[in-house]
Coordinates of C-alpha atoms and ligand atoms in Angstrom, one line a residue:
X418 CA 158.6 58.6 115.5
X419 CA 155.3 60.4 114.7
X420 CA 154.2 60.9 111.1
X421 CA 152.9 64.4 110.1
X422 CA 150.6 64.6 107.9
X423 CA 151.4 66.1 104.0
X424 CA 151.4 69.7 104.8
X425 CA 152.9 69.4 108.3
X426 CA 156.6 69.7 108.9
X427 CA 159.3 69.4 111.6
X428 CA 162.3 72.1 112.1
X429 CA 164.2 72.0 115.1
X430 CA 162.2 68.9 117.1
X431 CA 159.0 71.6 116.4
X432 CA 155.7 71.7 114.4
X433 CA 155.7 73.9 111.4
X434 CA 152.3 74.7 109.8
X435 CA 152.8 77.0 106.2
X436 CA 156.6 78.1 107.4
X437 CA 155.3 78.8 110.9
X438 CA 156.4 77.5 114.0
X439 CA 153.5 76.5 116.2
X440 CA 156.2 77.2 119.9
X441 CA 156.3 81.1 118.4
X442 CA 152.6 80.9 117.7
X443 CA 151.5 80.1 120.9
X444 CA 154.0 82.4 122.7
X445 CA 152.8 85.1 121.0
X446 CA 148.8 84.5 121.1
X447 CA 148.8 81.6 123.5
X448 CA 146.8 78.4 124.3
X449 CA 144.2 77.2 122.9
X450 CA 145.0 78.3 119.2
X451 CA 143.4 77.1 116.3
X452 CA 145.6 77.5 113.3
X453 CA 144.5 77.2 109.8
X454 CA 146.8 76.8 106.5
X455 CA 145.5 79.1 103.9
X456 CA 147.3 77.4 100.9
X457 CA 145.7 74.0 102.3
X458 CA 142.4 75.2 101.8
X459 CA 143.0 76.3 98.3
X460 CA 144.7 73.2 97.2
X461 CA 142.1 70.8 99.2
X462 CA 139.6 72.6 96.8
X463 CA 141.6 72.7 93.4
X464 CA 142.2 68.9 93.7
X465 CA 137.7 68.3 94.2
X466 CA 137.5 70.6 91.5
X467 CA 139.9 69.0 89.5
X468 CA 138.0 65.6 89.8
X469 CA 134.7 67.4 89.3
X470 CA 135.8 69.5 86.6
X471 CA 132.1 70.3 84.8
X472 CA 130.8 70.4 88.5
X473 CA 129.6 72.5 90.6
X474 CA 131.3 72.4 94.1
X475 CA 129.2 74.1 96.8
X476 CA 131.3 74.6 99.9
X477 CA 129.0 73.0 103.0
X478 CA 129.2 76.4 105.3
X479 CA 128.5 74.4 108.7
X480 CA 131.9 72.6 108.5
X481 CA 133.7 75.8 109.3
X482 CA 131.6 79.5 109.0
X483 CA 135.1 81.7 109.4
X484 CA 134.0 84.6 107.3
X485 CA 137.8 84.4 106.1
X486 CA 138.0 81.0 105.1
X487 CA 134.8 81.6 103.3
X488 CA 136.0 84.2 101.5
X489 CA 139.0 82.5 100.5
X490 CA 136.5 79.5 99.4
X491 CA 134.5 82.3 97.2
X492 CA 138.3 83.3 95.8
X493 CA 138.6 79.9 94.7
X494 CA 134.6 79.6 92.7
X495 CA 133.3 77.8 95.4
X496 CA 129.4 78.0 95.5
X497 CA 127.3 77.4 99.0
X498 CA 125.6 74.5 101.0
X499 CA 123.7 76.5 103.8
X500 CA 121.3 75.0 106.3
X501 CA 120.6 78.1 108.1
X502 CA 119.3 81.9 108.0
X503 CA 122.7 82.6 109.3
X504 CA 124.9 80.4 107.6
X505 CA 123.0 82.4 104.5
X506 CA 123.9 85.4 105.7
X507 CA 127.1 84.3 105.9
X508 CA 128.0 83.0 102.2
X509 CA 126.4 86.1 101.1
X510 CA 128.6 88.5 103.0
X511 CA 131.8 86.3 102.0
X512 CA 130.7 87.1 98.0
X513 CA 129.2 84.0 97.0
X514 CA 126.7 84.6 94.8
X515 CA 122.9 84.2 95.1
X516 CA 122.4 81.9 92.2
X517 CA 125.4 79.3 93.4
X518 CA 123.7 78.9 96.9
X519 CA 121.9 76.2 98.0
X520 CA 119.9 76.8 101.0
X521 CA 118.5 73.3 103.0
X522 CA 117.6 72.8 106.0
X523 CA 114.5 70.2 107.4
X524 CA 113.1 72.4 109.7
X525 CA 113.1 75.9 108.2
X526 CA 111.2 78.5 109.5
X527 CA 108.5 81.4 107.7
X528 CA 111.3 83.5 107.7
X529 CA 114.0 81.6 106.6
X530 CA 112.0 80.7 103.6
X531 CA 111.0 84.4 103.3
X532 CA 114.8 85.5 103.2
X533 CA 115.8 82.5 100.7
X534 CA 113.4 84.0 98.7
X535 CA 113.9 87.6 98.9
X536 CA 118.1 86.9 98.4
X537 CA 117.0 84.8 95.0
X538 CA 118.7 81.6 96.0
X539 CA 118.0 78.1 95.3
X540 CA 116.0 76.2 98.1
X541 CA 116.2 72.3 98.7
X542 CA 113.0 71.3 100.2
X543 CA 112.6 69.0 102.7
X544 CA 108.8 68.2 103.2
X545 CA 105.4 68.7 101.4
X546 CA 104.4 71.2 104.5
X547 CA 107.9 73.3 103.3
X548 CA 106.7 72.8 99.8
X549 CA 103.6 74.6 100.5
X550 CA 104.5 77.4 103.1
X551 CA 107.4 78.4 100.2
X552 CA 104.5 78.6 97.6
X553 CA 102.8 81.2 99.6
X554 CA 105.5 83.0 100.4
X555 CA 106.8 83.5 96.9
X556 CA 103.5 83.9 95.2
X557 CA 102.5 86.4 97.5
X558 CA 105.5 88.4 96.9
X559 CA 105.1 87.2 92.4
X560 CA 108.2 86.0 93.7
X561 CA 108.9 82.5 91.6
X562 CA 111.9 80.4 93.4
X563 CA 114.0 77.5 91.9
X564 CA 113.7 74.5 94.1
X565 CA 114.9 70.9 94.4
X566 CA 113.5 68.3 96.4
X567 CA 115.8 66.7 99.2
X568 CA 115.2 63.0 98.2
X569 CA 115.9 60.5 100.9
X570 CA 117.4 57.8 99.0
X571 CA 117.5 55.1 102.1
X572 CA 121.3 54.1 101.1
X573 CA 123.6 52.7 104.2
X574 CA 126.8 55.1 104.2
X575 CA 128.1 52.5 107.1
X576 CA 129.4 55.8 109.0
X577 CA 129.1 56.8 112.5
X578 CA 125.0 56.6 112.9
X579 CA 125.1 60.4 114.0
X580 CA 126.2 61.5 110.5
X581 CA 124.5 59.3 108.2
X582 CA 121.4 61.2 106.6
X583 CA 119.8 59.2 103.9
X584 CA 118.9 56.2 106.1
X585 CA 115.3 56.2 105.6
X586 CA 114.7 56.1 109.2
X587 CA 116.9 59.8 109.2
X588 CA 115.5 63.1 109.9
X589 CA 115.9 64.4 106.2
X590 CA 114.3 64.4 102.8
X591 CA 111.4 62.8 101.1
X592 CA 111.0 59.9 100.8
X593 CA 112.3 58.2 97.3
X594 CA 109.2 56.3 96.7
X595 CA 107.4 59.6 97.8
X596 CA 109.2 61.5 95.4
X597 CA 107.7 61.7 92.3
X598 CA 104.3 62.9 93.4
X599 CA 106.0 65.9 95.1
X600 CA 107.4 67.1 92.0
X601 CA 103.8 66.5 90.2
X602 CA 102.2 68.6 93.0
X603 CA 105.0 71.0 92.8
X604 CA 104.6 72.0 89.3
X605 CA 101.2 73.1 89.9
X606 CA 101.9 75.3 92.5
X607 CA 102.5 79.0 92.4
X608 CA 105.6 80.3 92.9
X609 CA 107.3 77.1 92.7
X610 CA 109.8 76.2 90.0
X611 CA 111.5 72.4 90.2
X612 CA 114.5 72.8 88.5
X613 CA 116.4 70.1 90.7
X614 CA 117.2 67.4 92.8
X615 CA 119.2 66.6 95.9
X616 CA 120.5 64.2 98.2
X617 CA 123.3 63.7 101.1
X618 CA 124.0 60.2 102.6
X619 CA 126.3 61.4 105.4
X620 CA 129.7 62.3 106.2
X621 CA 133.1 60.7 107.0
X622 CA 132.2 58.0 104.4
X623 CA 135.4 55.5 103.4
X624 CA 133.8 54.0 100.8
X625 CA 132.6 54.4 97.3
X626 CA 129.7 51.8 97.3
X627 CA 127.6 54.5 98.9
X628 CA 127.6 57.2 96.3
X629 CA 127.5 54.6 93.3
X630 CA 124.1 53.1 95.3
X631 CA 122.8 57.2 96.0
X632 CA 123.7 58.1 92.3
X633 CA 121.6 55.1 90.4
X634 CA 118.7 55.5 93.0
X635 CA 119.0 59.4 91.7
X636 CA 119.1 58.6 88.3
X637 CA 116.2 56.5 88.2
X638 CA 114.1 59.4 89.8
X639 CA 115.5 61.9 87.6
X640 CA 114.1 59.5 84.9
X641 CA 110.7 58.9 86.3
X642 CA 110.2 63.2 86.9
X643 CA 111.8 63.7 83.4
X644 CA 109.0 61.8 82.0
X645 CA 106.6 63.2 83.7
X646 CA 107.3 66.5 81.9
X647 CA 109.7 68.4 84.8
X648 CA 112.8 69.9 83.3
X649 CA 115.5 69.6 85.6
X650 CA 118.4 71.2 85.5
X651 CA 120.5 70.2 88.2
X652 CA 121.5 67.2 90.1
X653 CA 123.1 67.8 93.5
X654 CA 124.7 64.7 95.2
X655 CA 125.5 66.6 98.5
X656 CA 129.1 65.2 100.1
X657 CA 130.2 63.1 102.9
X658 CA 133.4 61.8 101.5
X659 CA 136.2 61.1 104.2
X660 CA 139.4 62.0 105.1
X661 CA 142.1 60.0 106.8
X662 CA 141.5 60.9 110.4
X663 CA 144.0 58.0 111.4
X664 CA 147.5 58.0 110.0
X665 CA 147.6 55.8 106.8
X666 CA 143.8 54.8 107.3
X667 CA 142.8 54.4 103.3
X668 CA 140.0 57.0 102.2
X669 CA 139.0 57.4 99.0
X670 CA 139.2 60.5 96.9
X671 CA 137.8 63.1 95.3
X672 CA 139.4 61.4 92.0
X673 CA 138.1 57.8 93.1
X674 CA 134.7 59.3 94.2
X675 CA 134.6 60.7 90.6
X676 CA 135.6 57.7 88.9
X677 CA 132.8 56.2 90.1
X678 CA 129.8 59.2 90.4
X679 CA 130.6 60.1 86.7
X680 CA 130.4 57.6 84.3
X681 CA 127.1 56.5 85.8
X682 CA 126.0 60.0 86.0
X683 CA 127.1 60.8 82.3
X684 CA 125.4 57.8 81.2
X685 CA 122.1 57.8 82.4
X686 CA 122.1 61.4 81.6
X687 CA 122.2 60.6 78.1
X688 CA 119.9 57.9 78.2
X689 CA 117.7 60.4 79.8
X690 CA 118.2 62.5 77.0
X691 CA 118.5 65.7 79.5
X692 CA 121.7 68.0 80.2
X693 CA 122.1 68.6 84.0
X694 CA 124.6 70.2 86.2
X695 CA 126.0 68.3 88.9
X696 CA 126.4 69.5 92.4
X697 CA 128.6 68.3 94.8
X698 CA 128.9 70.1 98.6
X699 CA 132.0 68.9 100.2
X700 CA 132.7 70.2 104.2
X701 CA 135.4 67.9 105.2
X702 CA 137.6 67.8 102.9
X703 CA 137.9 71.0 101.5
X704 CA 138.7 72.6 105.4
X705 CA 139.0 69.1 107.6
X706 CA 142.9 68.7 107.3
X707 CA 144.0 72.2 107.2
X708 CA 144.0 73.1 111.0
X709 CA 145.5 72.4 114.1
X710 CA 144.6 73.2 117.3
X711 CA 147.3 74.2 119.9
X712 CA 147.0 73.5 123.7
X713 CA 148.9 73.9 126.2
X714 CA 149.5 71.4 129.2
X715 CA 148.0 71.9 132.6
X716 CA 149.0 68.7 134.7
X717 CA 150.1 65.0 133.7
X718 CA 148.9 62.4 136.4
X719 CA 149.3 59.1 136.6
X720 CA 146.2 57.0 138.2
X721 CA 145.1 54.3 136.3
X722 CA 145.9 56.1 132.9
X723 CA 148.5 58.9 132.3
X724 CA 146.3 61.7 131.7
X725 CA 147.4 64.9 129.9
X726 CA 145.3 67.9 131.0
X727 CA 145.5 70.2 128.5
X728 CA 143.6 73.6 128.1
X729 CA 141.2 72.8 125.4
X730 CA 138.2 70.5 125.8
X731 CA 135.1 70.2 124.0
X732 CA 134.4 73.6 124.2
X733 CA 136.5 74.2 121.9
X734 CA 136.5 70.0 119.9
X735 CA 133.0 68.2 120.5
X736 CA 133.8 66.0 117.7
X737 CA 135.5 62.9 120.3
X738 CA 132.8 62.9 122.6
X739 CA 130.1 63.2 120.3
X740 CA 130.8 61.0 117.8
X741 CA 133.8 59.5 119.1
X742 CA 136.2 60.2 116.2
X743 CA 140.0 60.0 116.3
X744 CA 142.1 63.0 116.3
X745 CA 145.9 62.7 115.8
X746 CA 147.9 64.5 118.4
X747 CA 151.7 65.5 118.7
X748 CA 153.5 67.2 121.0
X749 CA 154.4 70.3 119.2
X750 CA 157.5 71.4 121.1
X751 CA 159.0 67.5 121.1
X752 CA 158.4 65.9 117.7
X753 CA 161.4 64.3 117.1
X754 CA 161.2 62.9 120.3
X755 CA 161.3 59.4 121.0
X756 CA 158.2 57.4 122.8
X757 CA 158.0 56.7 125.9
X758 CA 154.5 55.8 126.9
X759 CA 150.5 55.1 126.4
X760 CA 148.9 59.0 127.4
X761 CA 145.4 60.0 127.6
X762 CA 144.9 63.8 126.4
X763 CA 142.1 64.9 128.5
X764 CA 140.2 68.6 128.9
X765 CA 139.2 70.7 131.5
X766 CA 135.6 70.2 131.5
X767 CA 133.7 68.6 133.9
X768 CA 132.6 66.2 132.0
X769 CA 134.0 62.5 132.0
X770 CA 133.6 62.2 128.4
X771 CA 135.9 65.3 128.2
X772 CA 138.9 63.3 126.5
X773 CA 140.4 64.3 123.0
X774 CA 142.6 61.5 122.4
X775 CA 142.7 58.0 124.0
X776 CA 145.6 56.1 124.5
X777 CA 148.2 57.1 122.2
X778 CA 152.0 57.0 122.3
X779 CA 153.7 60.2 123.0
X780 CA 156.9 61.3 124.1
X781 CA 157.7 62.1 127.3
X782 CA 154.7 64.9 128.2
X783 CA 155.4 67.5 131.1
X784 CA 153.6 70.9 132.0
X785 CA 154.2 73.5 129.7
X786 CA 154.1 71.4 126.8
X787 CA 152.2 72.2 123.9
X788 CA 150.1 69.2 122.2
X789 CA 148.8 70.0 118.7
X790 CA 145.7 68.2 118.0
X791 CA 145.3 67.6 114.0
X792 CA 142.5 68.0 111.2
X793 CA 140.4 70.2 113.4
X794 CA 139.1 72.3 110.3
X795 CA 135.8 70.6 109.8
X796 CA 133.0 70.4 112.5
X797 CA 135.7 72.0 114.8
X798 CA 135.7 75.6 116.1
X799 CA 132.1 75.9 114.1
X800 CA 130.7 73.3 117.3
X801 CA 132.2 75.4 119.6
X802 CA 130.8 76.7 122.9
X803 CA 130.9 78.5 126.1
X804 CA 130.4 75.2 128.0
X805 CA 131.8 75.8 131.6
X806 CA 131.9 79.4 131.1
X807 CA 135.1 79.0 128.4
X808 CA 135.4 82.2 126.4
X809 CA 136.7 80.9 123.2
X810 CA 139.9 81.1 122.0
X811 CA 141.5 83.0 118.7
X812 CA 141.8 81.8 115.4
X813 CA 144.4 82.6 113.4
X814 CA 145.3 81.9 109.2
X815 CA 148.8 81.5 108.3
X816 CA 150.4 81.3 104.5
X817 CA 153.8 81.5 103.6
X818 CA 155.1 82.4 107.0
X819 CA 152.4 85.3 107.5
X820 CA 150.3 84.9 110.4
X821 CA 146.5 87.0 110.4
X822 CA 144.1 86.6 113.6
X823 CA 141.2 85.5 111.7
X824 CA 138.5 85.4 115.1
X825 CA 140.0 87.5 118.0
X826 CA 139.5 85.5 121.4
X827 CA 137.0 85.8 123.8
X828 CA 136.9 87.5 127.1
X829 CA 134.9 87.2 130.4
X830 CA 132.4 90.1 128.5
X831 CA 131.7 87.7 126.1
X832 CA 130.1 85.0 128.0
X833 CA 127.8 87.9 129.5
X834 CA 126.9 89.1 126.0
X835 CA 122.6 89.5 125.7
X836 CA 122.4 88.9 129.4
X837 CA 120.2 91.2 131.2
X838 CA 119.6 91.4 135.0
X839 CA 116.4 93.1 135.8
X840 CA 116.9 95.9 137.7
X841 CA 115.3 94.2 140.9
X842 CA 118.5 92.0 141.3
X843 CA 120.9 94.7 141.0
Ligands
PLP1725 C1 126.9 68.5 106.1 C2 126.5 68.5 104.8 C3 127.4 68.5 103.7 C4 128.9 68.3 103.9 O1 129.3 67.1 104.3 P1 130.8 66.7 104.5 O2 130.8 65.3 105.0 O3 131.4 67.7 105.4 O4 131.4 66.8 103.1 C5 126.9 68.5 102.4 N1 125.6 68.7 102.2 C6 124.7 68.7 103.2 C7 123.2 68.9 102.8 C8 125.1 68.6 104.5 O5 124.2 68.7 105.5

């Protein structure tokens, strides 16, 4: 029997996702088809906020971009996490205001500072050079900007080593023992304002330890700037807090991250003697568990393995073969159906590593059936590419039994978009 996760259900042997049935889904819009639960989204963020109560929550854009899903984000109060010029442009245009985005990045470019300034947001910097490009550009505009320094805090978040950022071998931040002379040679610089601090460890973390290590280690520098005469106003702990990937796998959450962050936050804040605002930018677990991603099946083979080719690979899901994460999969059509053997869900890319689930049991699988691939919201369709000239597919948002396309699909046009062919080779 196959468990389905909370706001999953079965009708009929199918896969229901908020009242819908996935079979009429993807006879209507076909294969591959990400789905995302609107309600899910709210809820994932009311139950953060909830734990976070006199926090800040700034969604992290790069998890999932759909203008839509940001808006609904904005809806809820949701401030931004944005690492790009784009992903700017896109927080902005979903209605999230100016003064509750953060905009980092380690690499940013002249311009990127130059629109962070222009659009009056908040800018985490990553490195002295940054500091002083951003003191030109806002001085010579008698622009002043709010900053915060990204502090690399050299805390273990014992993740996958492709998303743990605060090791201080990691591409990001300053850092900590670095720290405290930035802010002294910020505070004489033009244009520059350091209201702030900031820090992100990584992401899929399933333990508190982490966090409680990042927090004192950010406390103590919040101390040592205090006293040198910097009034800070805002401490933002960036994110990276897990979600149960693997059926029953323990996580914790947002309530046990808070149980811990908090007291030691409130605390030292006091000791301090200083009122700040905490920041926390969850991804994951505000869009992680609230899609699915519907594909159809191609061929089932046995060699050595049983592979299930299915129509989605990762084009469309890079997150097995880059980081080799689990996804859950069920058989959409069959899911009251019993097991009856060890599959491997494979994709059409030419690529060995093009495999979405290894080894799992599933039902009998045949062509034509339609495998549902969970917890695709984060990191999912936003990785996406044209890999293997792959237009991709539509996204659609369903609530209550209403289904909206959200991203219409690709076409053939799409993967010649921006191409030009000089005339001599027409
Ligand atoms: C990616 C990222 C996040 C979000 O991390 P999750 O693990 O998805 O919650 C938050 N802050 C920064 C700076 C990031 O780069």
């Amino acid at each position: 029997m196959f468990t389905i996760q909370n706001h999953l259900e079965k009708r009929n042997g199918h896969l229901i996702i908020a009242g819908v049935d996935t079979t009429n889904l993807t006879q209507e819009f076909g294969t591959p088809l990400y789905v995302t639960n609107e309600q899910r989204i709210r809820d994932n963020f009311n139950t953060y906020q909830k734990a976070f109560s006199h926090a800040d929550l700034y969604y992290a854009a790069k998890a999932n971009y759909n203008l839509t899903i940001m808006r609904i984000l904005a809806q809820e109060g949701a401030g931004a996490d944005v690492f790009s010029d784009g992903e700017l442009y896109m927080a902005l245009l979903a209605g999230i205001p100016g003064d509750r985005i953060l905009f980092n990045g380690n690499s940013k470019t002249d311009r990127e500072l130059a629109m962070a300034v222009e659009t009056g947001v908040r800018i985490s910097v990553d490195s002295l050079d940054e500091l002083h490009a951003l003191s030109r550009i806002a001085s010579s505009g008698q622009k002043t900007v709010d900053i915060a320094f990204r502090v690399n805090p050299d805390v273990s978040p014992k993740t996958h080593p492709k998303i743990s950022t605060g090791l201080k071998t990691s591409k990001f931040g300053i850092p900590h023992q670095d720290v405290v002379a930035a802010y002294k040679e910020a505070v004489e610089l033009p244009g520059i304002n350091p209201i702030g601090m900031h820090c992100h460890i990584g992401s899929q973390i399933l333990d508190t330890s982490p966090f409680s290590e990042a927090i004192n280690r950010m406390m103590d520098l919040v101390e040592q700037v205090t006293r040198l005469g910097v009034e800070l106003e805002f401490l933002d702990l960036g994110s990276g807090l897990g979600i149960p990937y693997k059926k029953g796998e323990m996580v914790p959450t947002p309530q046990d991250l808070a149980d811990i962050v908090l007291p030691i936050f409130n605390k030292r804040s006091q000791a301090i003697g200083i009122k700040l605002k905490l920041i926390i930018e969850p991804g994951r677990y505000i869009v992680g568990d609230t899609t699915i991603l519907l594909t159809t099946v191609n061929t089932v083979k046995t060699a050595i393995k049983k592979f299930v080719g299915v129509d989605a690979g990762f084009n469309l899901l890079i997150r097995p073969a880059m980081y080799d994460s689990y996804h859950h999969v069920v058989v959409a059509n069959k899911v009251d159906a019993k097991v009856s053997g060890i599959y491997t869900v494979v994709g059409p890319i030419c690529e060995t590593g093009d495999i979405l689930a290894s080894d799992r049991e599933l039902p009998v699988v045949v062509k034509d059936d339609i495998i549902a691939i969970l917890d695709v919201g984060a990191y999912g369709f936003s990785m996406s590419s044209q890999y293997n000239g792959r237009p991709r597919c539509t996204e659609l948002l369903v609530n209550n039994g209403q289904v909206d396309v959200i991203r219409k699909g690709e076409d053939f046009d799409d993967l010649m978009m921006n191409q030009i062919v000089p005339s001599r080779f027409l």
